[in-house]
Amino acid sequence: MRGRWGRHGLVAGLLTALAVIAGCTSPPPSAPERADEWRQGKVRTPATLDPYFPDLGNHGYQVEHYQLAVTYDPASKQLTGQVVAQVEALTRLESVRFDLVGLTVTSATVDGMAAGVDRGDDKLIVTPADPIAAGATFTVTVDYQGIPEPVSHPGLGDNGFQPTSEGAFAIGEPRSASTWFPVNEHPSDKATYTIELTVPEGLAAISNGVPAGREPAAPGWTRWRWEERHPMASYLVTAVIGDYRVTTREHADRPLVVAVHSDLPTRIDQQLLRSGQIADVLAEWFGPYPFDAYGGVVLADPRVGFALETQSRPVYSPAFFIAGQDGTGVIVHELAHQWFGNCVSITSWRDIWLNEGFATYAEWLFEEFDGGDTAQETFDLYWEGPGGADRFWTTPPGDPGAGRLFHSAVYVRGAMTLHALRVTVGDEAFLEILRSWVARYAYRNATTDDFVALAEQVAGRPLRELFDAWLYADQRPTYPGR
C-alpha cells in the first residue's frame, strides 16, 4: 500500500488487527515452559564460530546457569570473583574453554575436583582430571581476581568493565561479560544468572532481573543479590556500582527498579519510572512482556554515549536526558529490545538487524501513538533523505560487516524493511508476524531465514525477493506498493 495514514491511522489499524487475530493466534507459552524447552537442549552453540567475531564463544558445551559472586573495591579497582557454571557437554570434552580478558585465575574445579588452568588469546582453558562424556552435566567453579579493563574495537569503541570515580559499570556489545567473569561469550549460549555484588557500604550495586535481597557482608561492605530467571545472552549482563538513587516500585505484579546517578536531576527518575507504562503499550503490539522485572539505570559518565538493552534493566547514557531532553524515544527503543533481541535472540551477529531494526520500528510506532509523526511519514523522511553519501543505501543491514554493526542502515533500513513488509502484507498479517515471532522463538535464538520463513507462512505468499532487496542490496529498493 502506498500513501499516508492519518495521524493515528497506524495505531488504529494495529489495534483493529489485534482484535481480528486475537481468536486465531494463541498466546506464547509461559516463561517456565519455554525455559524448560531451552534446558532440554533446544538451543545449541552453532557448529562454527561467529564469522564476524571468530574469537568469541566456544564449542562443545552449553551453560545452563551462572552463579556469580563479585567483590569490587573502587579505591584499589580490585575485583575478586567466583563463578559457578552449570554446564551440559554437547560432545566429549577434554577441556572447557571460556572467554576471559585479563584477570588472574587462582583456582578451578570441575565437580569439586581440582582442574588444570591455562590461558591464551583472552581464553581460559579448564582441564578436568578426566574427560567429560557427551551429554553429561557438570559444574565448573573458577576463582579469580585482578583489575578489570575494557576491550576496545576500532568501530565499536570501549566495552566491558570500566571504573568510575566512586564505582564502576560493565556494559557493551558484542564483548563485555568476559572483562569481569569467565563466560561463553556468544549470544547463542544463553543462560540464567544469579548475581551477587559486594561493594563498600553506601554504594548501590545494580544488575539484571529481580532484586533478591541486600545484606551486610564484612564490616563496611554490602552484598546486593539479583536473579535473572530467564535465559540471557552474555552481552546483556550488567553491573553498575556507585552513588545512585535507587527507586523500587511494583508494576503489573513485577518489581520496577530505577537507578539514577546522584549527580543527575531527579526528573530523570520520573522518566525512567514510566518504563512499565511504556512496556504495556508495546505489549499490545508484540505480546506479553517477557521478563520478571522492569527498570533502567542512567549513568553519569561522559565516556558512554549510547544506551544498551541489558536484560530487564537497560542502561542509558546521561546524554539522552540532560538539558531537559525527553528520553521517551530511547526508553521505547531499549524496552522493545526486551522482546526483540533479549527474549528472541540472534544466532549470529550478522543478524543484528533483528534486534536494532525491530527496536527502531517500535520507536516509529510509539511516536505515532504519542501524537507525533506517523510511521509512514517517518519512512518517507528516510526514503527521501539519506541518499548514498553516508553509505546508507550501500550498507546492507542484513550483512553489514563487523565494523558497521551499529551503522545507521542497520537501524533505519532495518525498520524500513519492516515497514515495507507491513505495506506488502497488510496490518493484520504484519501484526500476526510480529507476535508469532516472539511466541515461536521466546527465550531462544533465531535467524533472518527463520523470520523470512515465518513471514511467508503467515502471509501465505513468497517474500524472499522483498527481504533480499531491503536487507542485502547495495542500492535503494523500489518504493513499497509501487
Tab-separated table of C-alpha atoms in Angstrom, residues 164 166-168 202-205 240-244 261:
chain	number	residue	atom	x	y	z
A	164	THR	CA	34.428	5.427	37.695
A	166	GLU	CA	33.436	6.096	43.022
A	167	GLY	CA	32.460	2.778	41.444
A	168	ALA	CA	32.289	1.044	38.060
A	202	GLY	CA	26.786	3.314	50.929
A	203	LEU	CA	27.185	2.400	47.268
A	204	ALA	CA	24.490	0.805	45.123
A	205	ALA	CA	25.173	-2.311	43.053
A	240	VAL	CA	26.561	-0.811	37.811
A	241	ILE	CA	28.232	0.276	41.061
A	242	GLY	CA	28.233	3.759	42.523
A	243	ASP	CA	26.317	6.589	44.137
A	244	TYR	CA	22.835	6.035	42.711
A	261	HIS	CA	23.262	8.628	39.438
